[in-house]
CSV table of C-alpha atoms in Angstrom, one decimal:
chain,number,residue,atom,x,y,z
F,32,MET,CA,45.0,160.9,-123.8
F,33,LYS,CA,46.6,157.4,-123.0
F,34,LEU,CA,44.0,154.7,-124.4
F,35,ILE,CA,44.9,151.8,-121.7
F,36,GLN,CA,43.4,148.4,-122.4
F,37,ASN,CA,41.8,145.7,-120.2
F,38,LYS,CA,41.9,142.2,-120.8
F,39,LEU,CA,38.8,140.4,-119.4
F,40,SER,CA,38.3,136.7,-118.8
F,41,ILE,CA,35.7,134.9,-120.2
F,42,THR,CA,34.8,133.1,-117.0
F,43,THR,CA,33.6,136.1,-115.4
F,44,PHE,CA,30.3,135.4,-117.0
F,45,PHE,CA,30.0,132.5,-114.9
F,46,ILE,CA,29.2,135.0,-112.3
F,47,SER,CA,25.8,135.8,-113.7
F,48,LEU,CA,24.8,132.4,-113.4
F,49,PHE,CA,24.0,132.6,-109.7
F,50,LEU,CA,23.1,136.2,-110.0
F,51,ILE,CA,19.6,136.0,-110.9
F,52,GLY,CA,16.6,137.6,-108.8
F,53,CYS,CA,14.9,140.8,-107.1
F,54,GLN,CA,18.3,143.4,-106.5
F,55,SER,CA,17.8,145.9,-104.0
F,56,SER,CA,15.8,149.1,-104.6
F,57,GLU,CA,17.9,152.3,-105.8
F,58,PRO,CA,17.6,155.7,-104.4
F,59,GLU,CA,17.0,158.8,-107.0
F,60,ILE,CA,20.3,159.6,-108.1
F,61,THR,CA,21.2,162.0,-111.4
F,62,PHE,CA,24.0,160.5,-113.6
F,63,PRO,CA,25.8,161.8,-116.9
F,64,SER,CA,24.0,161.1,-119.9
F,65,PRO,CA,26.0,158.0,-121.7
F,66,GLU,CA,27.8,158.8,-125.0
F,67,ILE,CA,26.2,158.1,-128.1
F,68,THR,CA,29.1,157.2,-130.8
F,69,PRO,CA,27.8,159.0,-134.3
F,70,SER,CA,27.0,156.6,-137.1
F,71,PRO,CA,29.9,155.8,-139.5
F,72,GLN,CA,30.5,158.5,-142.3
F,73,THR,CA,30.2,155.8,-144.9
F,74,SER,CA,27.1,153.5,-144.3
F,75,ILE,CA,25.7,150.9,-147.1
F,76,GLU,CA,22.6,151.5,-148.0
F,77,VAL,CA,20.3,148.8,-147.0
F,78,PRO,CA,16.9,148.8,-149.0
F,79,GLU,CA,13.6,149.1,-146.8
F,80,LYS,CA,11.6,146.1,-147.2
F,81,PRO,CA,8.6,144.3,-144.4
F,82,LEU,CA,10.3,142.2,-142.5
F,83,ILE,CA,7.9,140.2,-141.5
F,84,LEU,CA,4.8,138.6,-143.9
F,85,PRO,CA,1.2,137.9,-143.9
F,86,THR,CA,-0.2,134.9,-142.3
F,87,ASN,CA,-1.6,133.2,-145.0
F,88,ASN,CA,-0.4,130.7,-147.7
F,89,PRO,CA,2.4,129.4,-145.9
F,90,GLU,CA,4.6,126.9,-148.5
F,91,LYS,CA,3.1,123.5,-148.4
F,92,ILE,CA,6.4,122.1,-148.4
F,93,ALA,CA,7.1,123.0,-144.6
F,94,ASP,CA,3.5,121.2,-143.8
F,95,THR,CA,4.9,117.8,-142.9
F,96,PRO,CA,7.9,118.5,-140.6
F,97,ILE,CA,5.6,120.9,-138.8
F,98,GLN,CA,2.6,118.1,-138.5
F,99,THR,CA,5.2,115.8,-137.2
F,100,TYR,CA,6.5,118.1,-135.0
F,101,LEU,CA,3.4,119.1,-133.2
F,102,ASN,CA,2.3,115.2,-133.5
F,103,ARG,CA,5.5,114.1,-131.5
F,104,LEU,CA,4.2,116.9,-128.9
F,105,THR,CA,0.5,115.6,-128.7
F,106,ASN,CA,1.7,112.2,-128.3
F,107,GLN,CA,4.2,113.1,-125.3
F,108,GLY,CA,1.6,114.9,-123.4
F,109,PHE,CA,1.8,118.2,-124.6
F,110,SER,CA,-0.8,120.9,-125.6
F,111,GLU,CA,-0.7,122.2,-128.9
F,112,GLN,CA,-2.3,125.4,-127.9
F,113,ASN,CA,0.8,126.1,-125.7
F,114,GLN,CA,2.8,125.8,-128.9
F,115,GLY,CA,4.2,128.6,-131.8
F,116,ILE,CA,6.0,128.4,-134.8
F,117,TRP,CA,7.2,130.8,-137.3
F,118,ILE,CA,9.6,129.9,-140.3
F,119,GLN,CA,10.0,132.2,-143.2
F,120,SER,CA,13.1,132.6,-145.6
F,121,ASN,CA,13.2,135.7,-147.4
F,122,ASP,CA,10.0,136.6,-148.7
F,123,THR,CA,8.4,133.2,-148.3
F,124,LEU,CA,6.1,132.1,-145.3
F,125,LEU,CA,7.3,128.5,-145.0
F,126,ALA,CA,5.3,127.8,-141.6
F,127,ASN,CA,3.0,129.2,-139.4
F,128,TYR,CA,1.3,127.5,-136.1
F,129,GLN,CA,0.1,130.0,-133.8
F,130,GLY,CA,2.6,132.6,-135.3
F,131,THR,CA,0.9,135.6,-133.8
F,132,ILE,CA,-0.7,134.7,-130.6
F,133,PRO,CA,1.9,136.1,-128.1
F,134,LEU,CA,3.4,133.3,-126.0
F,135,PRO,CA,5.6,133.1,-123.0
F,136,ALA,CA,9.1,133.8,-124.4
F,137,ALA,CA,11.8,133.5,-121.5
F,138,SER,CA,14.9,135.0,-122.7
F,139,ILE,CA,13.8,135.4,-126.2
F,140,THR,CA,12.8,138.7,-124.5
F,141,LYS,CA,16.5,139.2,-124.9
F,142,VAL,CA,16.2,139.9,-128.5
F,143,ALA,CA,14.0,142.6,-127.9
F,144,THR,CA,16.2,144.4,-125.7
F,145,SER,CA,19.1,143.8,-127.8
F,146,LEU,CA,17.2,145.5,-130.8
F,147,VAL,CA,16.0,148.6,-129.0
F,148,ALA,CA,19.4,148.9,-127.1
F,149,LEU,CA,21.0,148.7,-130.8
F,150,LYS,CA,18.7,151.3,-132.4
F,151,THR,CA,18.5,153.8,-129.4
F,152,PHE,CA,22.3,154.1,-129.6
F,153,ASN,CA,24.2,152.0,-131.9
F,154,PRO,CA,27.0,149.2,-131.9
F,155,ASP,CA,29.9,151.5,-131.2
F,156,HIS,CA,28.4,153.3,-128.5
F,157,GLN,CA,30.5,153.0,-124.8
F,158,PHE,CA,29.1,153.7,-121.7
F,159,ILE,CA,31.4,156.2,-119.3
F,160,THR,CA,32.4,155.9,-115.9
F,161,LEU,CA,33.9,159.0,-114.4
F,162,ILE,CA,36.9,158.8,-111.7
F,163,SER,CA,37.5,161.7,-109.7
F,164,ILE,CA,38.8,163.2,-106.6
F,165,THR,CA,38.3,166.2,-104.4
F,166,GLY,CA,41.4,167.3,-102.1
F,167,LYS,CA,45.1,167.1,-102.7
F,168,ILE,CA,47.6,164.6,-103.0
F,169,GLU,CA,50.3,164.5,-101.0
F,170,ASN,CA,53.2,162.2,-100.3
F,171,GLY,CA,51.0,158.8,-101.7
F,172,VAL,CA,47.6,160.2,-99.6
F,173,LEU,CA,44.8,161.8,-101.1
F,174,ASN,CA,43.4,164.0,-98.7
F,175,GLY,CA,40.1,164.1,-99.5
F,176,ASP,CA,37.3,161.8,-101.4
F,177,LEU,CA,37.5,159.4,-104.5
F,178,ILE,CA,34.4,159.5,-106.7
F,179,ILE,CA,32.6,157.3,-109.1
F,180,GLN,CA,30.2,158.9,-111.5
F,181,GLY,CA,28.5,155.7,-113.0
F,182,GLY,CA,27.3,155.8,-116.5
F,183,GLU,CA,25.3,152.3,-116.5
F,184,ASP,CA,28.2,150.1,-117.8
F,185,PRO,CA,26.4,146.8,-117.5
F,186,PHE,CA,29.9,144.9,-117.4
F,187,PHE,CA,31.9,147.1,-115.1
F,188,VAL,CA,33.9,143.8,-113.3
F,189,TRP,CA,36.7,143.2,-110.9
F,190,GLU,CA,39.3,143.4,-113.9
F,191,GLU,CA,38.0,146.9,-114.5
F,192,ALA,CA,38.7,148.0,-111.1
F,193,ILE,CA,42.1,146.3,-110.9
F,194,ALA,CA,42.8,148.4,-114.0
F,195,ILE,CA,41.8,151.4,-112.4
F,196,GLY,CA,43.2,150.7,-109.0
F,197,ASN,CA,46.4,150.7,-110.6
F,198,LEU,CA,46.1,153.8,-112.8
F,199,LEU,CA,45.5,155.4,-109.2
F,200,ASN,CA,48.6,154.0,-107.7
F,201,LYS,CA,50.5,155.2,-110.6
F,202,LYS,CA,49.0,158.7,-109.9
F,203,GLY,CA,50.4,158.7,-106.7
F,204,ILE,CA,47.5,157.3,-104.7
F,205,GLN,CA,48.0,154.8,-102.1
F,206,ARG,CA,45.4,155.8,-99.4
F,207,VAL,CA,42.3,158.2,-99.5
F,208,THR,CA,41.6,159.7,-96.2
F,209,GLY,CA,38.0,160.3,-97.3
F,210,ASN,CA,35.1,158.6,-98.4
F,211,LEU,CA,34.3,156.4,-101.8
F,212,ILE,CA,31.2,158.6,-103.1
F,213,ILE,CA,29.0,156.8,-105.6
F,214,ALA,CA,26.9,159.3,-107.7
F,215,GLY,CA,24.9,158.3,-110.9
F,216,LYS,CA,24.0,154.4,-112.2
F,217,PHE,CA,27.3,152.7,-111.2
F,218,TYR,CA,27.2,148.8,-111.2
F,219,MET,CA,29.6,146.3,-110.6
F,220,ASN,CA,29.9,142.3,-111.0
F,221,PHE,CA,26.2,142.7,-112.4
F,222,GLN,CA,25.2,144.2,-109.1
F,223,SER,CA,23.0,147.4,-109.7
F,224,ASN,CA,22.6,148.8,-106.2
F,225,PRO,CA,25.2,151.5,-105.7
F,226,GLN,CA,25.9,150.6,-102.2
F,227,THR,CA,26.6,147.0,-103.3
F,228,ALA,CA,28.7,148.0,-106.3
F,229,GLY,CA,30.7,150.7,-104.5
F,230,ASN,CA,32.0,148.4,-101.4
F,231,LEU,CA,32.9,145.8,-104.6
F,232,PHE,CA,35.0,148.6,-106.3
F,233,LYS,CA,36.5,149.8,-102.9
F,234,GLU,CA,37.6,145.9,-102.6
F,235,GLY,CA,38.5,145.7,-106.1
F,236,ILE,CA,40.9,148.4,-105.9
F,237,ASN,CA,42.6,147.2,-102.3
F,238,SER,CA,44.6,143.7,-102.9
F,239,GLN,CA,45.2,143.4,-99.5
F,240,ILE,CA,41.5,143.1,-98.5
F,241,TRP,CA,40.4,141.0,-101.9
F,242,SER,CA,37.9,137.9,-101.4
F,243,GLY,CA,38.6,135.0,-103.4
F,244,GLU,CA,36.6,135.6,-106.2
F,245,ALA,CA,38.3,138.9,-107.0
F,246,LEU,CA,42.1,136.7,-106.4
F,247,THR,CA,40.5,134.2,-109.1
F,248,GLN,CA,39.7,136.6,-111.4
F,249,TYR,CA,42.8,138.7,-110.7
F,250,GLN,CA,45.0,135.3,-111.7
F,251,THR,CA,42.9,135.2,-115.1
F,252,LEU,CA,45.0,138.6,-115.8
F,253,PRO,CA,48.7,138.6,-117.6
F,254,PRO,CA,51.0,137.5,-115.1
F,255,GLU,CA,52.9,141.3,-114.8
F,256,THR,CA,49.7,142.7,-113.8
F,257,PRO,CA,50.1,144.5,-110.5
F,258,LYS,CA,48.1,144.1,-107.5
F,259,PRO,CA,46.7,147.7,-106.8
F,260,GLU,CA,46.5,149.1,-103.3
F,261,VAL,CA,44.4,151.8,-102.5
F,262,ILE,CA,43.3,152.2,-99.2
F,263,ILE,CA,40.0,153.7,-98.5
F,264,ASP,CA,39.9,155.0,-94.7
F,265,GLY,CA,36.4,156.5,-95.1
F,266,VAL,CA,32.9,154.6,-96.0
F,267,VAL,CA,31.3,154.2,-99.0
F,268,GLU,CA,28.4,157.0,-99.5
F,269,VAL,CA,25.7,157.0,-101.9
F,270,SER,CA,25.0,160.6,-103.3
F,271,PRO,CA,22.2,162.2,-105.5
F,272,THR,CA,24.9,164.4,-107.0
F,273,PRO,CA,28.6,164.6,-107.3
F,274,PRO,CA,30.8,167.0,-105.0
F,275,GLU,CA,31.8,170.1,-106.5
F,276,ASN,CA,35.6,171.1,-107.3
F,277,LEU,CA,36.0,167.7,-108.6
F,278,LYS,CA,39.2,166.8,-110.7
F,279,GLN,CA,39.1,164.2,-113.2
F,280,LEU,CA,41.4,161.5,-113.0
F,281,VAL,CA,39.9,159.0,-115.3
F,282,GLU,CA,37.8,158.1,-117.9
F,283,HIS,CA,36.8,154.3,-117.9
F,284,TYR,CA,35.0,152.9,-121.6
F,285,SER,CA,33.0,150.2,-121.5
F,286,PHE,CA,33.3,147.6,-124.2
F,287,PRO,CA,31.2,149.0,-127.6
F,288,LEU,CA,27.5,148.1,-127.4
F,289,ALA,CA,27.4,145.2,-129.5
F,290,GLU,CA,30.3,143.5,-127.9
F,291,LEU,CA,28.0,143.8,-124.7
F,292,ILE,CA,24.9,142.4,-126.2
F,293,LYS,CA,26.8,139.7,-127.5
F,294,LYS,CA,28.0,138.9,-123.7
F,295,MET,CA,24.7,139.1,-122.7
F,296,ASN,CA,23.2,136.4,-125.2
F,297,GLN,CA,25.9,134.0,-125.0
F,298,TYR,CA,25.5,133.5,-121.6
F,299,SER,CA,21.6,134.9,-121.5
F,300,ASN,CA,22.9,137.1,-118.6
F,301,ASN,CA,19.7,138.5,-116.8
F,302,LEU,CA,21.0,141.4,-114.8
F,303,MET,CA,22.8,142.6,-117.8
F,304,ALA,CA,19.7,142.7,-120.0
F,305,GLU,CA,18.0,144.6,-117.4
F,306,MET,CA,20.3,147.2,-117.0
F,307,LEU,CA,20.5,147.5,-120.8
F,308,ALA,CA,16.3,147.6,-120.5
F,309,GLU,CA,16.8,150.4,-117.8
F,310,ALA,CA,19.2,152.1,-120.1
F,311,VAL,CA,16.7,152.9,-123.0
F,312,GLY,CA,13.5,153.7,-120.9
F,313,GLY,CA,12.3,150.4,-119.3
F,314,PRO,CA,10.4,147.3,-120.5
F,315,GLN,CA,7.4,149.2,-121.5
F,316,ILE,CA,9.6,151.4,-124.0
F,317,VAL,CA,11.5,148.1,-125.1
F,318,ALA,CA,8.0,146.6,-126.2
F,319,GLU,CA,6.7,149.5,-127.9
F,320,LYS,CA,10.0,150.3,-129.8
F,321,ALA,CA,10.6,146.5,-130.8
F,322,ALA,CA,7.0,146.2,-132.1
F,323,GLU,CA,7.6,149.1,-134.1
F,324,PHE,CA,10.9,148.4,-135.1
F,325,SER,CA,9.7,145.0,-135.9
F,326,GLY,CA,6.8,145.4,-138.0
F,327,VAL,CA,4.1,144.2,-135.8
F,328,THR,CA,1.3,145.3,-133.6
F,329,LYS,CA,1.8,145.9,-130.1
F,330,GLU,CA,0.1,143.3,-128.8
F,331,GLU,CA,2.3,140.8,-130.2
F,332,ILE,CA,5.3,141.8,-127.6
F,333,GLN,CA,4.1,142.3,-124.1
F,334,LEU,CA,7.4,142.9,-121.4
F,335,ILE,CA,7.1,143.3,-117.8
F,336,ASN,CA,11.1,143.1,-117.8
F,337,GLY,CA,14.1,143.2,-120.1
F,338,SER,CA,15.3,139.7,-119.2
F,339,GLY,CA,12.7,137.3,-119.8
F,340,LEU,CA,12.1,136.3,-116.1
F,341,GLY,CA,8.6,135.6,-115.7
F,342,GLU,CA,5.7,134.2,-118.1
F,343,GLU,CA,4.1,137.2,-118.1
F,344,ASN,CA,6.8,138.1,-120.9
F,345,ARG,CA,5.2,137.1,-123.9
F,346,ILE,CA,6.3,137.0,-127.8
F,347,SER,CA,4.6,136.2,-130.9
F,348,PRO,CA,6.9,133.7,-132.8
F,349,ARG,CA,6.7,136.1,-135.8
F,350,ALA,CA,7.4,139.1,-133.7
F,351,ALA,CA,10.5,137.4,-132.6
F,352,VAL,CA,11.4,136.6,-136.2
F,353,GLY,CA,10.7,140.1,-137.2
F,354,MET,CA,12.9,141.3,-134.2
F,355,PHE,CA,15.8,138.9,-135.9
F,356,LEU,CA,15.4,140.5,-138.9
F,357,ALA,CA,15.4,144.1,-138.0
F,358,ILE,CA,18.5,143.3,-135.9
F,359,ASN,CA,20.2,142.1,-139.1
F,360,ASN,CA,19.1,144.8,-141.1
F,361,TYR,CA,20.0,147.4,-139.1
F,362,LEU,CA,23.7,145.8,-138.4
F,363,GLN,CA,24.3,145.7,-142.5
F,364,GLN,CA,25.0,149.1,-142.4
F,365,TYR,CA,27.9,148.6,-139.7
F,366,ASN,CA,29.4,145.6,-142.0
F,367,MET,CA,28.2,143.3,-139.5
F,368,SER,CA,24.9,140.6,-138.8
F,369,VAL,CA,23.1,138.9,-136.2
F,370,ALA,CA,26.1,136.8,-135.7
F,371,ASP,CA,27.9,139.5,-134.1
F,372,VAL,CA,25.2,140.0,-131.3
F,373,PHE,CA,24.1,136.3,-131.1
F,374,ALA,CA,26.0,133.0,-130.5
F,375,VAL,CA,26.7,131.0,-133.3
F,376,VAL,CA,26.6,127.4,-132.7
F,377,GLY,CA,30.1,125.2,-133.1
F,378,GLU,CA,31.9,128.6,-133.0
F,379,ASP,CA,31.1,130.4,-129.9
F,380,LYS,CA,30.9,129.7,-125.9
F,381,GLY,CA,27.9,130.0,-123.6
F,382,ILE,CA,24.9,128.1,-122.2
F,383,LEU,CA,24.0,126.5,-125.9
F,384,ASN,CA,27.3,124.6,-125.3
F,385,GLU,CA,25.2,122.0,-123.3
F,386,ARG,CA,22.9,121.3,-126.3
F,387,LYS,CA,25.1,119.5,-128.5
F,388,LEU,CA,22.5,118.5,-131.6
F,389,LEU,CA,21.9,121.9,-132.4
F,390,PRO,CA,22.9,122.1,-136.0
F,391,ASN,CA,26.5,124.1,-136.4
F,392,PHE,CA,26.2,127.5,-137.8
F,393,LEU,CA,23.0,128.3,-136.5
F,394,VAL,CA,22.7,131.8,-135.2
F,395,VAL,CA,20.3,131.7,-132.4
F,396,LYS,CA,19.1,132.7,-128.9
F,397,SER,CA,17.2,130.1,-126.6
F,398,GLY,CA,15.0,130.9,-123.7
F,399,THR,CA,14.2,128.7,-120.6
F,400,LEU,CA,12.1,129.0,-117.8
F,401,ASN,CA,10.6,126.1,-115.5
F,402,TYR,CA,7.9,125.3,-118.0
F,403,VAL,CA,9.0,127.4,-121.1
F,404,SER,CA,11.6,126.6,-123.8
F,405,ALA,CA,12.0,129.2,-126.7
F,406,LEU,CA,14.3,128.8,-129.4
F,407,GLY,CA,14.9,131.5,-132.6
F,408,GLY,CA,17.6,132.8,-135.1
F,409,ALA,CA,18.6,132.0,-138.2
F,410,LEU,CA,19.5,128.8,-139.7
F,411,PRO,CA,21.4,128.6,-143.3
F,412,THR,CA,20.2,125.7,-145.6
F,413,LYS,CA,21.6,124.8,-148.9
F,414,GLU,CA,18.1,125.3,-151.1
F,415,LYS,CA,16.2,127.5,-148.9
F,416,GLY,CA,19.2,130.2,-148.2
F,417,ILE,CA,19.0,131.5,-144.8
F,418,ILE,CA,15.9,130.3,-142.6
F,419,TRP,CA,14.4,132.8,-139.9
F,420,PHE,CA,12.7,130.6,-137.5
F,421,ALA,CA,11.0,130.8,-133.7
F,422,ILE,CA,9.7,128.3,-131.7
F,423,LEU,CA,8.0,128.9,-128.7
F,424,ASN,CA,7.2,125.9,-126.5
F,425,LYS,CA,5.5,125.7,-123.0
F,426,GLY,CA,4.9,122.1,-120.9
F,427,ALA,CA,6.2,120.4,-118.1
F,428,ASN,CA,9.1,118.7,-119.4
F,429,VAL,CA,11.2,121.5,-120.4
F,430,ASP,CA,14.2,119.1,-121.6
F,431,GLN,CA,11.6,116.8,-123.8
F,432,LEU,CA,10.6,120.4,-125.3
F,433,ARG,CA,14.3,121.2,-126.3
F,434,SER,CA,15.1,117.9,-127.8
F,435,GLN,CA,11.8,117.9,-130.5
F,436,GLN,CA,13.1,121.7,-131.3
F,437,GLU,CA,16.5,120.2,-132.3
F,438,ILE,CA,14.7,117.2,-134.1
F,439,LEU,CA,12.6,119.7,-135.9
F,440,LEU,CA,15.4,121.7,-137.1
F,441,GLN,CA,17.2,118.4,-138.0
F,442,ASP,CA,14.1,117.5,-140.3
F,443,VAL,CA,14.2,121.5,-141.8
F,444,LEU,CA,17.7,120.5,-142.7
F,445,ASN,CA,17.2,117.1,-144.2
F,446,LYS,CA,14.5,118.7,-146.3
F,447,TRP,CA,16.3,121.7,-147.6
F,448,GLY,CA,20.3,120.4,-147.2
F,449,THR,CA,22.8,121.3,-144.6
F,450,VAL,CA,25.5,123.8,-145.5
F,451,GLU,CA,29.1,123.2,-145.0
F,452,SER,CA,30.2,126.7,-143.8
F,453,LEU,CA,28.9,129.6,-142.7
F,454,PRO,CA,27.6,132.0,-145.5
F,455,SER,CA,28.9,135.5,-145.4
F,456,GLU,CA,25.6,137.0,-144.4
F,457,LEU,CA,25.9,135.3,-141.1
F,458,THR,CA,29.4,135.7,-140.5
F,459,ALA,CA,30.6,138.0,-137.7
F,460,ASN,CA,32.8,141.1,-138.6
F,461,PRO,CA,36.2,139.6,-137.4
F,462,ALA,CA,37.5,143.4,-136.9
F,463,ARG,CA,35.0,143.3,-134.0
F,464,LYS,CA,37.2,141.1,-132.0
F,465,SER,CA,39.8,143.7,-130.9
F,466,LYS,CA,37.1,145.8,-129.8
F,467,LYS,CA,38.0,146.5,-125.5
F,468,SER,CA,36.9,148.3,-122.7
F,469,GLY,CA,39.5,150.8,-121.5
F,470,ASN,CA,40.6,153.6,-119.6
F,471,ARG,CA,41.5,157.4,-120.7
F,472,GLU,CA,43.6,159.4,-118.2
């Protein structure tokens, strides 16, 4: 079996910034179960220890910067009742203000989705999309149907369709007399409606009908990449089950799960988050398992979706920190850390590029709604080592809330010291950079 790697342009992510909101409903369809990659044969033993700490007796050293921060918010007209903070280092609670109260979390919700997806599958899990045919291929014509069996790949985009179109051309298919049949949960360009995704795929494999968007993405590929031409005479048909007597031509493998999650978090892609939450059983399963894995009460994680859209998604600051720690502890057995699935300030591109005052080497997830700004992750310091924190804010001026978060983190660094390089505990595994999606014939 030959593995063909796809190279994807990072610009694909910007599609996601315009693709939020409700999606069309999907019919009840069956789909192949995603492949679960087994855990590594030789895993590192990670000692079990509590992830979160009791709420009492935070170190007095943190009182001054936290109280100063809250005073600044009050002076700017923000209610202290709408703010929450939890900061801990190793086994020491450094700050707690309403730390166990669930507050609107915005895209900190994606931390819960990340945790549950990783532990449901594993970092190397790949979602599989099957491409098959009915009928025979004669003189460049498939006298039958082309079938896509979706496997819940949340990052199947133009480049994937182009690569598959070129493979079909290599196999002698230039025209399909029948239909394009979509069976299973097939997503494309972050569209989860199978009819919409199917129409996008039909376009992607036929350069004669490319939109400007498809052409733009093609131009990011290596110059020698052929333009596929697979003409489908029929229509896009959504079917509960695939036809019988299929001949499988291609297995498409998604990026490994860890890389999918990093892409989702770097650009806070809401639609990818919803797809991953669906893959593990939905938002209620995400909430229940995230609470279990992080060691907090169920009341501290309340979700209505996997992305964070809507103030009904509520997470306590303590639970947010617990989830980051749970992810980091879990990934250690794979020689990985939270930096493999969240953005590192100063090293990774993404939505945080606009926040110039965030400290370098901060491994972080942000969240923003109209009246909500949230920030959480790991901050390396000279004296206290890695600080795990969550700041959840609500108020009328999100820009002011962001600015005060940045000032607070700088105050923390002023007190405990700035590091000159990223510590090994927060360094992404360089071997993961070679992980790609691909096709097997």
